[in-house]
Short mmCIF file of C-alpha atoms and ligand atoms in Angstrom, two decimals:
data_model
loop_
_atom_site.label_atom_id
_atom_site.label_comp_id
_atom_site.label_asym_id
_atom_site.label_seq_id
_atom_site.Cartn_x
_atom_site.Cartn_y
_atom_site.Cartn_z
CA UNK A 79 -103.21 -82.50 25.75
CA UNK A 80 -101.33 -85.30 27.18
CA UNK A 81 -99.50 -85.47 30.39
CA UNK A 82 -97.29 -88.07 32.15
CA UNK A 83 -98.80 -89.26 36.01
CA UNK A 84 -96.45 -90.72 38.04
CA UNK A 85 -96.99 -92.06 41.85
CA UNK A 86 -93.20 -91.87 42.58
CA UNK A 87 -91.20 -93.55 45.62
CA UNK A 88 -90.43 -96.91 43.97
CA UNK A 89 -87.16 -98.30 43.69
CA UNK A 90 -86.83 -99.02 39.54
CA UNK A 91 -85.43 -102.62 39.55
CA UNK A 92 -84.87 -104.78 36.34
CA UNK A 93 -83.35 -104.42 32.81
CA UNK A 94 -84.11 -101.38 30.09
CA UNK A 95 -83.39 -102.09 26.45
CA UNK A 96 -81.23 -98.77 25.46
CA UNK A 97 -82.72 -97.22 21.59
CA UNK A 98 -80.32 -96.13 18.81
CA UNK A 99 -78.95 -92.49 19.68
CA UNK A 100 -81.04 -89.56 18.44
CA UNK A 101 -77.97 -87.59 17.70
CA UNK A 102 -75.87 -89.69 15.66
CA UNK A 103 -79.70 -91.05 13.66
CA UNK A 104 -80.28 -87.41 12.79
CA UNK A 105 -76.75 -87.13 11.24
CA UNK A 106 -76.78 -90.39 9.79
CA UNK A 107 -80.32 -89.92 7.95
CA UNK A 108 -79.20 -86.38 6.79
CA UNK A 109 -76.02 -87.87 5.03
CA UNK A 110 -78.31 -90.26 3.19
CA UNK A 111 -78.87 -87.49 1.06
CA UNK A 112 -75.05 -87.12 -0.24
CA UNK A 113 -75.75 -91.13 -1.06
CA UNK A 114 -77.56 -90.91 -4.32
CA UNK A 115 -78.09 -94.73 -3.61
CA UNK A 116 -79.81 -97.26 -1.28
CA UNK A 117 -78.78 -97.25 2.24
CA UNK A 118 -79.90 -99.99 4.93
CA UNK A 119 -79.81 -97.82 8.21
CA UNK A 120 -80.49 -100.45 11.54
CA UNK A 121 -81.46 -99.26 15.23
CA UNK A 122 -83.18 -96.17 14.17
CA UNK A 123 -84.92 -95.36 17.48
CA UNK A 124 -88.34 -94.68 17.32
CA UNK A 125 -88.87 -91.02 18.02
CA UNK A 126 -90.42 -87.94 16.89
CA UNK A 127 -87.11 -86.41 15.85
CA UNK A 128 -86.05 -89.32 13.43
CA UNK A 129 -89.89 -89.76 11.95
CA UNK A 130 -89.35 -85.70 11.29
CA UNK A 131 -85.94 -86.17 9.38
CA UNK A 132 -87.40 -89.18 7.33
CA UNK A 133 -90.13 -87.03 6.45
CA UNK A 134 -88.40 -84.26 5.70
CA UNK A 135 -86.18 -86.22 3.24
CA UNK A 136 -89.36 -87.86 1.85
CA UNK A 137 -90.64 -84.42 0.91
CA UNK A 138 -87.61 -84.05 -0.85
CA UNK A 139 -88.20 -86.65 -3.02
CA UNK A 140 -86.32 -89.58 -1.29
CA UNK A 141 -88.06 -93.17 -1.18
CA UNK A 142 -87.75 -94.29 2.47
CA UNK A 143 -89.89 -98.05 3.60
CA UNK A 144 -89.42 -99.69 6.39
CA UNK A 145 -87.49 -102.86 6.25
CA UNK A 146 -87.55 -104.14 9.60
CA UNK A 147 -87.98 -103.10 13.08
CA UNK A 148 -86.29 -99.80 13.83
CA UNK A 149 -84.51 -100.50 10.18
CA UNK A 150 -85.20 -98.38 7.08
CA UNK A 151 -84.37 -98.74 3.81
CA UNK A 152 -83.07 -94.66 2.47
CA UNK A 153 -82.88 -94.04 -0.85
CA UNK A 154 -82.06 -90.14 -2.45
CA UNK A 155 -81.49 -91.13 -6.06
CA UNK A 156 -84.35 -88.88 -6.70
CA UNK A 157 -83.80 -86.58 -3.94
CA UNK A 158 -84.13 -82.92 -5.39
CA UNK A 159 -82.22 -80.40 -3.52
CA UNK A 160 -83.78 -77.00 -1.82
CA UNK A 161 -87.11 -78.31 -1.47
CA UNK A 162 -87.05 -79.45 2.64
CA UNK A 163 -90.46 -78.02 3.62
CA UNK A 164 -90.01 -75.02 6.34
CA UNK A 165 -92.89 -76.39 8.61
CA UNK A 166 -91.19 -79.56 9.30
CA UNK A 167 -87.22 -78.04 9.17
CA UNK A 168 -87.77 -75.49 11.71
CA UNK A 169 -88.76 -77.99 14.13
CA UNK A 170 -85.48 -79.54 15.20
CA UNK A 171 -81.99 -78.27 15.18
CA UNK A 172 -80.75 -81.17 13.93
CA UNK A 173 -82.35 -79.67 10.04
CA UNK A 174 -79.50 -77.66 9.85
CA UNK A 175 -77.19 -80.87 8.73
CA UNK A 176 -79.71 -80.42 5.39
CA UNK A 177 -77.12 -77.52 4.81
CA UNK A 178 -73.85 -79.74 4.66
CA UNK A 179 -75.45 -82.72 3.18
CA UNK A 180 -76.67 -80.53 -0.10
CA UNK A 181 -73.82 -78.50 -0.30
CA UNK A 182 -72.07 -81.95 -0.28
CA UNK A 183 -74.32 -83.02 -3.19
CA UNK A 184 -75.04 -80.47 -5.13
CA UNK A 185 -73.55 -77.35 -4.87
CA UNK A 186 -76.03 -75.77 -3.33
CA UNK A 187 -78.41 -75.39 -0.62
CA UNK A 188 -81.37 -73.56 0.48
CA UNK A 189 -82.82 -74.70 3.60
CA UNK A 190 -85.34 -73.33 6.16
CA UNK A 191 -83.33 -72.06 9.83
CA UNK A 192 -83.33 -74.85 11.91
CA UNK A 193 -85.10 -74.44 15.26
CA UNK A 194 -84.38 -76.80 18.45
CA UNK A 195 -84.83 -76.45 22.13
CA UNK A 196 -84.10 -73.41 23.43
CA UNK A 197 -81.51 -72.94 25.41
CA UNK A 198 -80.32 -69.30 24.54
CA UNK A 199 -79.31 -68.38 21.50
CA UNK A 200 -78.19 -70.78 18.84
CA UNK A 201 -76.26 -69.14 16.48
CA UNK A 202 -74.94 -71.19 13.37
CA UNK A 203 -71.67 -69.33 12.34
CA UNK A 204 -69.14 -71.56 12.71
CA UNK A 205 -71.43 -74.03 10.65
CA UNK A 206 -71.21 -70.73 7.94
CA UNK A 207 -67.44 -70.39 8.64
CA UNK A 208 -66.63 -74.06 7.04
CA UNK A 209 -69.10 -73.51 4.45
CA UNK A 210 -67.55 -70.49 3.16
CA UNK A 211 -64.06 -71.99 3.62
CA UNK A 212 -64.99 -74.33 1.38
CA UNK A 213 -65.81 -72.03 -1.26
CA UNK A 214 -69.44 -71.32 -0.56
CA UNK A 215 -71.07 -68.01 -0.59
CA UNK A 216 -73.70 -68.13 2.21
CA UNK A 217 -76.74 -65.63 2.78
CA UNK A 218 -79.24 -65.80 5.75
CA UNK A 219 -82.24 -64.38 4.66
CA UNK A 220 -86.22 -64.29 5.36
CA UNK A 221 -85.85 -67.12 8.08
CA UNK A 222 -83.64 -69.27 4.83
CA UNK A 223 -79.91 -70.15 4.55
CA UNK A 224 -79.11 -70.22 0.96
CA UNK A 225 -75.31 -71.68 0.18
CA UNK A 226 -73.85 -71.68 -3.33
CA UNK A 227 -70.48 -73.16 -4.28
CA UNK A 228 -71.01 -72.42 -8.20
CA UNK A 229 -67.32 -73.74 -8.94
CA UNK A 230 -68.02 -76.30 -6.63
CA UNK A 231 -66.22 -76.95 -3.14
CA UNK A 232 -63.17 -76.76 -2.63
CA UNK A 233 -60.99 -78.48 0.47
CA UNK A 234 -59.94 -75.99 3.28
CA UNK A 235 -58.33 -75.88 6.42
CA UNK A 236 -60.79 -75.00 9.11
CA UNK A 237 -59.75 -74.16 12.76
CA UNK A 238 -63.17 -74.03 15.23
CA UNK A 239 -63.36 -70.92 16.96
CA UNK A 240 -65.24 -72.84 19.81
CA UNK A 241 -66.30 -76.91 19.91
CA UNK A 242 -69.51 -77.59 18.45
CA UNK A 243 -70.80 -80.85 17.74
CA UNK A 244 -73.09 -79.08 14.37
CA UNK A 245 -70.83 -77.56 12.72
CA UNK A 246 -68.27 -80.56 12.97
CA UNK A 247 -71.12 -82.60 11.60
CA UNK A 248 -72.19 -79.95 8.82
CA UNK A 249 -68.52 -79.60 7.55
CA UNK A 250 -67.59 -82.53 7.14
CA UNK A 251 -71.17 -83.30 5.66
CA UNK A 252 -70.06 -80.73 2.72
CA UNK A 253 -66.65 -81.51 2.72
CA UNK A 254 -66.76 -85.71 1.85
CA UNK A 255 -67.19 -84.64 -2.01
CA UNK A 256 -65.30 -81.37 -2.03
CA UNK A 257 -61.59 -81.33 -3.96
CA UNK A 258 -58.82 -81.99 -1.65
CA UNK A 259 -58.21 -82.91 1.88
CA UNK A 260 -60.34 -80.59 4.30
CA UNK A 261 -58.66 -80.40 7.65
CA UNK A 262 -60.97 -79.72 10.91
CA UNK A 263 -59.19 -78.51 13.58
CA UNK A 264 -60.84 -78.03 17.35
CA UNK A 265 -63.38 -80.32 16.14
CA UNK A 266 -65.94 -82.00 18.34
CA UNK A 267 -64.85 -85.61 19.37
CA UNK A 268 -68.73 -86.84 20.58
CA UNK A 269 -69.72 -90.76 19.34
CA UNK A 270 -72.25 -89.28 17.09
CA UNK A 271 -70.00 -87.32 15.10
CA UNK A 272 -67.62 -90.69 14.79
CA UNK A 273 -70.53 -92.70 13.96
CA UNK A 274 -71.24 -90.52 10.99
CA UNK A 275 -67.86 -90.66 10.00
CA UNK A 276 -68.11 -94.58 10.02
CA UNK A 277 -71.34 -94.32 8.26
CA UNK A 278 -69.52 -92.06 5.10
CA UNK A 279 -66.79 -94.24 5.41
CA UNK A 280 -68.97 -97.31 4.90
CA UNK A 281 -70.15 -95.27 1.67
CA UNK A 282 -66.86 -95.00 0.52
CA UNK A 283 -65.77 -91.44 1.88
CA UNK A 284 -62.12 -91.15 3.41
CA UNK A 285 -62.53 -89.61 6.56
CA UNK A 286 -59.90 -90.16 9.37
CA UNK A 287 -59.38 -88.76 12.74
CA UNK A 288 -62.83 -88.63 13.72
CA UNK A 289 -63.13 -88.82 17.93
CA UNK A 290 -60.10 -86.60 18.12
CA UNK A 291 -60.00 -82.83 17.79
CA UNK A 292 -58.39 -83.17 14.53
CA UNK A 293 -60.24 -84.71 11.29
CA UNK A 294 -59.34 -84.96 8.14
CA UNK A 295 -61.60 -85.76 4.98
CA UNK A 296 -60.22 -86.68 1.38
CA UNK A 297 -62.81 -85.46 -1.11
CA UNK A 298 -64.05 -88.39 -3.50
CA UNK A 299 -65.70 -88.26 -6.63
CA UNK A 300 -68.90 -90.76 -5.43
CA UNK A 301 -70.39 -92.70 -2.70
CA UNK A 302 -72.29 -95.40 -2.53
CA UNK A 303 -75.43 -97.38 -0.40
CA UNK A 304 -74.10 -99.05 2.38
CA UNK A 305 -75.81 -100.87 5.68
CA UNK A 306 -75.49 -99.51 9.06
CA UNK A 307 -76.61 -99.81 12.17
CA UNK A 308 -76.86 -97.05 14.71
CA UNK A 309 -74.61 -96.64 18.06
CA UNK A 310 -76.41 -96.63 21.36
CA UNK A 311 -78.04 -93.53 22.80
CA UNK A 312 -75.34 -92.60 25.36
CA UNK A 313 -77.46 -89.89 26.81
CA UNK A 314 -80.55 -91.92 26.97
CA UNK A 315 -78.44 -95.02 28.92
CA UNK A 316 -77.26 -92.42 30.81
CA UNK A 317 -81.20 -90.84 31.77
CA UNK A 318 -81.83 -94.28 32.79
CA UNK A 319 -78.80 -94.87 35.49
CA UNK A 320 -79.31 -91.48 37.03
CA UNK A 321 -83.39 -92.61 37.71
CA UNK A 322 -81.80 -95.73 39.24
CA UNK A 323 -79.62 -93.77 41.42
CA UNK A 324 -82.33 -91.70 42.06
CA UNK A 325 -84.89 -94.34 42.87
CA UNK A 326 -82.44 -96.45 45.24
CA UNK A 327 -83.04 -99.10 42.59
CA UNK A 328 -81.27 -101.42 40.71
CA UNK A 329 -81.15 -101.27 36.67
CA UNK A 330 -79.55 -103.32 34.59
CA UNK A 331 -79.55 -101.06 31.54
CA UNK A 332 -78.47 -103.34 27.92
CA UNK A 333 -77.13 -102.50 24.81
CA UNK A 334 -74.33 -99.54 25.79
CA UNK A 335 -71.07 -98.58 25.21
CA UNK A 336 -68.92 -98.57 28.37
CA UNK A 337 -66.52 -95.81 27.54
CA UNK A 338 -69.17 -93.39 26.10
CA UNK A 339 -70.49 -93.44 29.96
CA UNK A 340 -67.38 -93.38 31.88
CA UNK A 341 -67.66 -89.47 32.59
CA UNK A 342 -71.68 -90.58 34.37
CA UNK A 343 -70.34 -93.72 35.86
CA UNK A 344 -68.01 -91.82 37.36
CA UNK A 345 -69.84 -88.59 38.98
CA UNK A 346 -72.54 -91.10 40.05
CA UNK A 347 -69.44 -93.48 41.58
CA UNK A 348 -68.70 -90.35 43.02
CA UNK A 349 -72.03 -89.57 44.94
CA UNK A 350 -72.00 -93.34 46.43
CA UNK A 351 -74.07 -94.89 43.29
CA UNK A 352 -72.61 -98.41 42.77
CA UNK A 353 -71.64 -99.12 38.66
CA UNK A 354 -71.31 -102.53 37.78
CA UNK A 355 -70.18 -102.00 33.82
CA UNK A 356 -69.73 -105.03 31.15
CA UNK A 357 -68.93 -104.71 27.55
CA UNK A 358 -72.61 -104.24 26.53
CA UNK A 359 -74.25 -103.01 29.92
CA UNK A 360 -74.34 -101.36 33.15
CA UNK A 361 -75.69 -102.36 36.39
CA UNK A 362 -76.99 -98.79 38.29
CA UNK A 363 -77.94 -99.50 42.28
CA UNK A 364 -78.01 -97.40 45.41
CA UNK A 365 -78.33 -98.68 49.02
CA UNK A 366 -76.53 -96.10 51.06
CA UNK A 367 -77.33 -91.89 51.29
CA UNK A 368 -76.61 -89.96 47.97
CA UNK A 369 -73.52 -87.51 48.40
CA UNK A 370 -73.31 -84.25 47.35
CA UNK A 371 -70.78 -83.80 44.04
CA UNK A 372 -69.81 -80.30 41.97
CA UNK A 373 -70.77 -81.34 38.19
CA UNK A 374 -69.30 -79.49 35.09
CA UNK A 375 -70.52 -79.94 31.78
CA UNK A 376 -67.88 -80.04 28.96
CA UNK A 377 -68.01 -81.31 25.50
CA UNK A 378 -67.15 -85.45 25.10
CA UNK A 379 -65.12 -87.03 26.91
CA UNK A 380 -66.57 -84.23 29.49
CA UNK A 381 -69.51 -84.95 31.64
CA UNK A 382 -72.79 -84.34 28.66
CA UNK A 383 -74.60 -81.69 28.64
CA UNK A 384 -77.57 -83.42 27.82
CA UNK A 385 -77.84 -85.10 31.24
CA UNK A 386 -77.14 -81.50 33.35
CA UNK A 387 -81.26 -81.44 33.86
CA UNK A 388 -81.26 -84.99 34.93
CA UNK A 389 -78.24 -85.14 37.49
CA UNK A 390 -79.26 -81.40 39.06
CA UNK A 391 -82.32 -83.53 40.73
CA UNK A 392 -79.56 -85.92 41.54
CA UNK A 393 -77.85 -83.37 43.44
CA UNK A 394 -80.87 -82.26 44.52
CA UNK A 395 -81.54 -85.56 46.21
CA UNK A 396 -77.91 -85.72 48.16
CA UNK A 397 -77.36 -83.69 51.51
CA UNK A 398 -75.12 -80.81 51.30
CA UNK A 399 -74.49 -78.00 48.35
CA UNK A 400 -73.71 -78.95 45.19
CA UNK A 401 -72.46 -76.53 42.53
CA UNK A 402 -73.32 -77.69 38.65
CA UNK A 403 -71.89 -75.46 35.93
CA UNK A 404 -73.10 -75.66 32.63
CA UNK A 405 -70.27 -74.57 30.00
CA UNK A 406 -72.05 -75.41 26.77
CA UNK A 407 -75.21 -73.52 26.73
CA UNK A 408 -76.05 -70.26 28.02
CA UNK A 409 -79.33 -70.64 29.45
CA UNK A 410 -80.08 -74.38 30.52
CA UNK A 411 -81.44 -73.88 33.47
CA UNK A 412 -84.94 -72.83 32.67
CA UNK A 413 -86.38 -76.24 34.11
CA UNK A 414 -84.84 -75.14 37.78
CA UNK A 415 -88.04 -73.26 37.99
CA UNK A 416 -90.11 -76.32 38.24
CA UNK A 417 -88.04 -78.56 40.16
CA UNK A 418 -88.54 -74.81 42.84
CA UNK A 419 -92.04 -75.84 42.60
CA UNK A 420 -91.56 -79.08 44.08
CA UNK A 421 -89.90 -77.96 46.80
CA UNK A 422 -85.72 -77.62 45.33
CA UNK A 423 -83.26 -75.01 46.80
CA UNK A 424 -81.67 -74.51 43.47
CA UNK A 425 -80.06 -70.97 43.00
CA UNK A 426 -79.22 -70.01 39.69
CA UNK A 427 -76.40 -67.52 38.94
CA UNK A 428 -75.50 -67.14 35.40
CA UNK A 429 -74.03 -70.65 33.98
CA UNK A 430 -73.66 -71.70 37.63
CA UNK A 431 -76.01 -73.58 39.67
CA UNK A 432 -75.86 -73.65 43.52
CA UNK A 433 -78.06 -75.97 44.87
CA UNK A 434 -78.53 -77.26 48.52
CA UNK A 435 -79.60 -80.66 48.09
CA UNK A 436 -81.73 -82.78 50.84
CA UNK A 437 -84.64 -80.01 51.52
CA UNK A 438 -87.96 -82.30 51.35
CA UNK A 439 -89.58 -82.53 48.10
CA UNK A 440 -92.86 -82.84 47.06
CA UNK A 441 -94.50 -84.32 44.22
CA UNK A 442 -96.27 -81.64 42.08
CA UNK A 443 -97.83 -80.39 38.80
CA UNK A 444 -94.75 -79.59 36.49
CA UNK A 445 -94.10 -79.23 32.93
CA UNK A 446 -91.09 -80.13 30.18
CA UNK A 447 -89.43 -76.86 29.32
CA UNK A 448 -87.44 -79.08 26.82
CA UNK A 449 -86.39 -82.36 25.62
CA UNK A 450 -83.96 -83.60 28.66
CA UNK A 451 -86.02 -81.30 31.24
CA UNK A 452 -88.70 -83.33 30.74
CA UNK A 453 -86.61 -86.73 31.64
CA UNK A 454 -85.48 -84.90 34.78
CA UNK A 455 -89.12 -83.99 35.73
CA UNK A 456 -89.97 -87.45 34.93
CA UNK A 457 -86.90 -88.57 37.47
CA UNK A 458 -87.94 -86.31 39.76
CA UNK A 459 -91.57 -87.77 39.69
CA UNK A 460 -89.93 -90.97 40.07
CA UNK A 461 -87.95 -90.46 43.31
CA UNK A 462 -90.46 -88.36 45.16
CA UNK A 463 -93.65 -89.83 46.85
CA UNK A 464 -97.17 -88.95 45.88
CA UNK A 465 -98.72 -87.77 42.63
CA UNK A 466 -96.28 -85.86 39.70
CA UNK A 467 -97.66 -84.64 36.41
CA UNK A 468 -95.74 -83.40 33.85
CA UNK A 469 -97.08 -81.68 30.99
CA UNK A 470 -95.31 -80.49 27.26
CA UNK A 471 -94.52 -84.16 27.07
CA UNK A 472 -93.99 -84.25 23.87
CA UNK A 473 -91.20 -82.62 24.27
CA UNK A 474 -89.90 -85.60 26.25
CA UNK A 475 -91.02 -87.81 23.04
CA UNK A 476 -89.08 -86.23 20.88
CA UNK A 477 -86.03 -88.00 22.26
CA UNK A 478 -87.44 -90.95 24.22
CA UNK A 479 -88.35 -94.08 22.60
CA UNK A 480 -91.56 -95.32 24.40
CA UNK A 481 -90.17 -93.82 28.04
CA UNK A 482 -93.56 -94.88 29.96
CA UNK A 483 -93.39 -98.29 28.73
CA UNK A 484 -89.75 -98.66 29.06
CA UNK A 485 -90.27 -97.41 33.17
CA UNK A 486 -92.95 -99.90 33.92
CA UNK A 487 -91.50 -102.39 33.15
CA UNK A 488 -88.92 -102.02 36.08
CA UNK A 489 -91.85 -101.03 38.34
CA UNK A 490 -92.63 -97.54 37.81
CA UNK A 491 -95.93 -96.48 38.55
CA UNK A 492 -96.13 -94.24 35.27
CA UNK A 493 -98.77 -93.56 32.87
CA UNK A 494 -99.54 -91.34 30.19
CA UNK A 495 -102.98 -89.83 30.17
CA UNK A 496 -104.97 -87.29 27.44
CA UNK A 497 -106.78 -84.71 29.11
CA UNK A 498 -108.90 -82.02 27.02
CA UNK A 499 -107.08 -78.91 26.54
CA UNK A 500 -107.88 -76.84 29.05
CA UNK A 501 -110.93 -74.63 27.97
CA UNK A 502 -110.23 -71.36 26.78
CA UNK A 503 -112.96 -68.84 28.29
CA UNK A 504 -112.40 -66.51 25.44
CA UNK A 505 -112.51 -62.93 26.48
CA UNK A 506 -114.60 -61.57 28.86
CA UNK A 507 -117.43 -59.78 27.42
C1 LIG B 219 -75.92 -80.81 19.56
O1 LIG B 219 -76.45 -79.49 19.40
C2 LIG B 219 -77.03 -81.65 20.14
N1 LIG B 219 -78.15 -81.67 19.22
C3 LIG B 219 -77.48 -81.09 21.50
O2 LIG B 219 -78.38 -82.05 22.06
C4 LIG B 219 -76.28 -80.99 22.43
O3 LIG B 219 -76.67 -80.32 23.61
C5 LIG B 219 -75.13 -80.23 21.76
O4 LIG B 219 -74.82 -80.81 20.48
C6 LIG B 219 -73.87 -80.25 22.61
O5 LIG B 219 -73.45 -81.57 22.82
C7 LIG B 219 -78.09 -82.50 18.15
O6 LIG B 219 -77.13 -83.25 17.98
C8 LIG B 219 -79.26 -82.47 17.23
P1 LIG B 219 -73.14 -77.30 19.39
P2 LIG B 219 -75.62 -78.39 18.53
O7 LIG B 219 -73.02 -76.79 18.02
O8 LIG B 219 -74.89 -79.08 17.45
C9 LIG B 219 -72.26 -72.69 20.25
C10 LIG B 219 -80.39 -82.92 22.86
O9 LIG B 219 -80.92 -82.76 23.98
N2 LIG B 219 -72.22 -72.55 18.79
O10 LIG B 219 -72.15 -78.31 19.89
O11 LIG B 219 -76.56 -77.30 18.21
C11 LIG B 219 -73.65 -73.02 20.77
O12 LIG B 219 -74.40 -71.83 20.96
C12 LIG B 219 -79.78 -81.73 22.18
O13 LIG B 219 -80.30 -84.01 22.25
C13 LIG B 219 -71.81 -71.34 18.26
O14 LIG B 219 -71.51 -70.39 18.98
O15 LIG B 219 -74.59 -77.89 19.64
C14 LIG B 219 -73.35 -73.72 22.07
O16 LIG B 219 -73.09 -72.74 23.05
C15 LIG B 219 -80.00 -80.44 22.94
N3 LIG B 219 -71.76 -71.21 16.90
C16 LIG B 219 -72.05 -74.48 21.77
O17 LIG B 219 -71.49 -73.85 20.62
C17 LIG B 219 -72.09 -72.24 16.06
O18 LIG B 219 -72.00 -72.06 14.83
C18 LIG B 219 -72.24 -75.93 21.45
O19 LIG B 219 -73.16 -76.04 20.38
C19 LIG B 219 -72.49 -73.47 16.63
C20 LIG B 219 -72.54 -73.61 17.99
#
């Protein structure tokens, strides 16, 4: 088993290299598969998530080699549809964009349910709602989704019931080949979802409006290969100028986008965390006490949900109460119990929690209860003195390009060690 040791209570100072962002890679590689050509895709981080999706697609038949650092070479010419493997599918959510992109290609679709952390439940029926606007007939059955268009797909005009980044993605995944002009209304207006839609459009797909709540996609008869490169990962740039904050460092953090931060520049600007921002970078420091801030997630241009774990032991750092609501999941607050056993006054009340920042912390023995719990244990290991471990880290890896590395090299004392699981004694005779 491995775990992550970290002697915390040094200031981070120096410059982190920011990765491609997971999100938008797991979108992009999935819309390979409407390509039925080469496509050059550049800044691929390298993660557990995007070595899944390439796999999955190479099961399917696709030729993928790598080119270049973090740059692969996709090719689906040969890709045959409804064969994803189950083993590999149901171990990310972001699988379920295998639904859109074969829909998109050919008609059909039968793919595995996608899995992903758990926050809740995850249910997938505004992704079926576009799908069966378009035309398709969809059936969820023994742990499958099976979608048929037989006349093929058809454009539609599709109104969100709620925002969600997926189902945006999936729909207009099916909808860049379908006949007409699909409309999405209430759409999700996240960087990821507009970098796909730059991607298709690079592959000749006619797709406008993406970044607002209203997009609108012009079926075409064919795409074709293209080279692209990846945006930033937002939510990783913005893991690394919370641990600054958190640290009392100072981290010069390269290779962002300014405005896709401006809601965590902000909050942190709030709590008396100085921002220095540039068109490619940020500058994170601290000097003075941490103050205490009411955080509410929202979908983009809202503050991410994706760094609530992170900025709770933030909060949890800066005298007074603090009141984070999460409005995008229903239960994301599972790793509150582990930051408890270090010592947090964190009450959790539904979607709301209430915590009373500045009790004394102590390092501890904690675990990842998910992807960005784990980079808020690993914060938290960074700001408090003496010996954290965190286990499930490969949770944490599934979204982290080389964190360990990436932290000492602005002075964390962080290391990743394999222990042997821990023996079982069987059953007592
Ligand atoms: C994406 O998940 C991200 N995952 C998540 O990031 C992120 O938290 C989320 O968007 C919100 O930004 C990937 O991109 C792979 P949603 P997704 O559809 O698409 C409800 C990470 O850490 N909903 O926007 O699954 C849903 O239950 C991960 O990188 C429906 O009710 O999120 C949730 O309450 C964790 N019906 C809300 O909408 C549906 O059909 C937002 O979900 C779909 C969603």
């Amino acid at each position: 088993m491995d775990k992550i040791v970290i002697n915390g209570g040094t200031p981070l100072v120096g410059s982190i290299e920011v990765s491609g962002m997971k999100n938008a890679a797991l979108a992009v590689i999935m819309g390979c598969l409407l390509v039925e050509d080469k496509c050059i895709i550049e800044n691929l981080p390298d993660i557990n998530d995007v070595r899944l999706s390439l796999d999955i697609l190479a099961h399917m038949g696709a030729k993928i080699r790598l080119i270049a650092n973090d740059t692969y070479e996709i090719d689906t010419t040969n890709a045959i549809g409804g064969t994803s493997p189950l083993e590999l599918v149901r171990r990310m959510r972001g699988s379920s964009y295998l639904i859109g992109a074969e829909l998109g290609r050919f008609n059909r679709s039968h793919v595995g349910y996608p899995g992903g952390c758990d926050f809740g439940v995850r249910p997938i029926d505004q992704h079926i709602k576009g799908f069966e606007a378009l035309g398709a007939s969809v059936n969820v059955e023994s742990g499958y989704i099976d979608a048929t268009a037989e006349n093929g797909l058809t454009a539609a005009n599709i109104y969100f019931d709620l925002v969600t980044v997926g189902a945006t993605i999936n729909v207009i995944l099916a909808a860049v080949k379908a006949k007409g002009t699909t409309v999405i209304e209430n759409a999700a207006r996240e960087p990821h979802v507009v970098d796909l839609a730059n991607f298709l459009n690079s592959c000749g797909a006619k797709i406008t409006g993406a970044g607002t709540d209203v997009i609108k996609i012009k079926g075409v008869e064919q795409l074709h290969g293209c080279t692209y490169a990846i945006i930033p990962d937002m939510i990783e740039a913005g893991t690394y100028m919370i641990a600054a904050a958190a640290t009392g460092g100072k981290l010069k953090i390269n290779n962002i986008i300014p405005k896709h931060l401006e809601s965590i520049s902000a909050k942190l600007e709030e709590m008396g965390v100085t921002v220095e921002e540039d068109d490619e970078y940020v500058i994170v420091s601290r000097q003075n006490k941490l103050n205490r801030a009411n955080v509410k997630t929202l979908p983009y241009p809202g503050f991410p949900t994706d760094l609530q774990p992170q900025i709770a032991v933030l909060l949890c750092l800066a005298d007074g109460v603090s009141i984070l609501s999460e409005s995008v999941w229903d239960n994301r607050f599972r790793y509150t119990e582990e930051l408890r056993r270090m010592g947090a006054e964190i009450k959790v009340d539904g979607k709301t929690a209430i915590i009373e920042g500045g009790a004394p912390l102590s390092a501890a023995a904690v675990k990842a209860t998910d992807l960005r719990a784990g980079a808020a244990m690993v914060i938290a290991g960074l700001a408090i003195e003496g010996r954290t471990e965190i286990e499930e880290i490969q949770l944490i890896e599934r979204g982290y390009v080389d964190i360990v590395g990436k932290l000492r090299a602005v002075g964390a004392d962080i290391k990743k060690i394999s222990y042997p699981d821990p023996v079982s004694y069987g059953k007592a005779n």
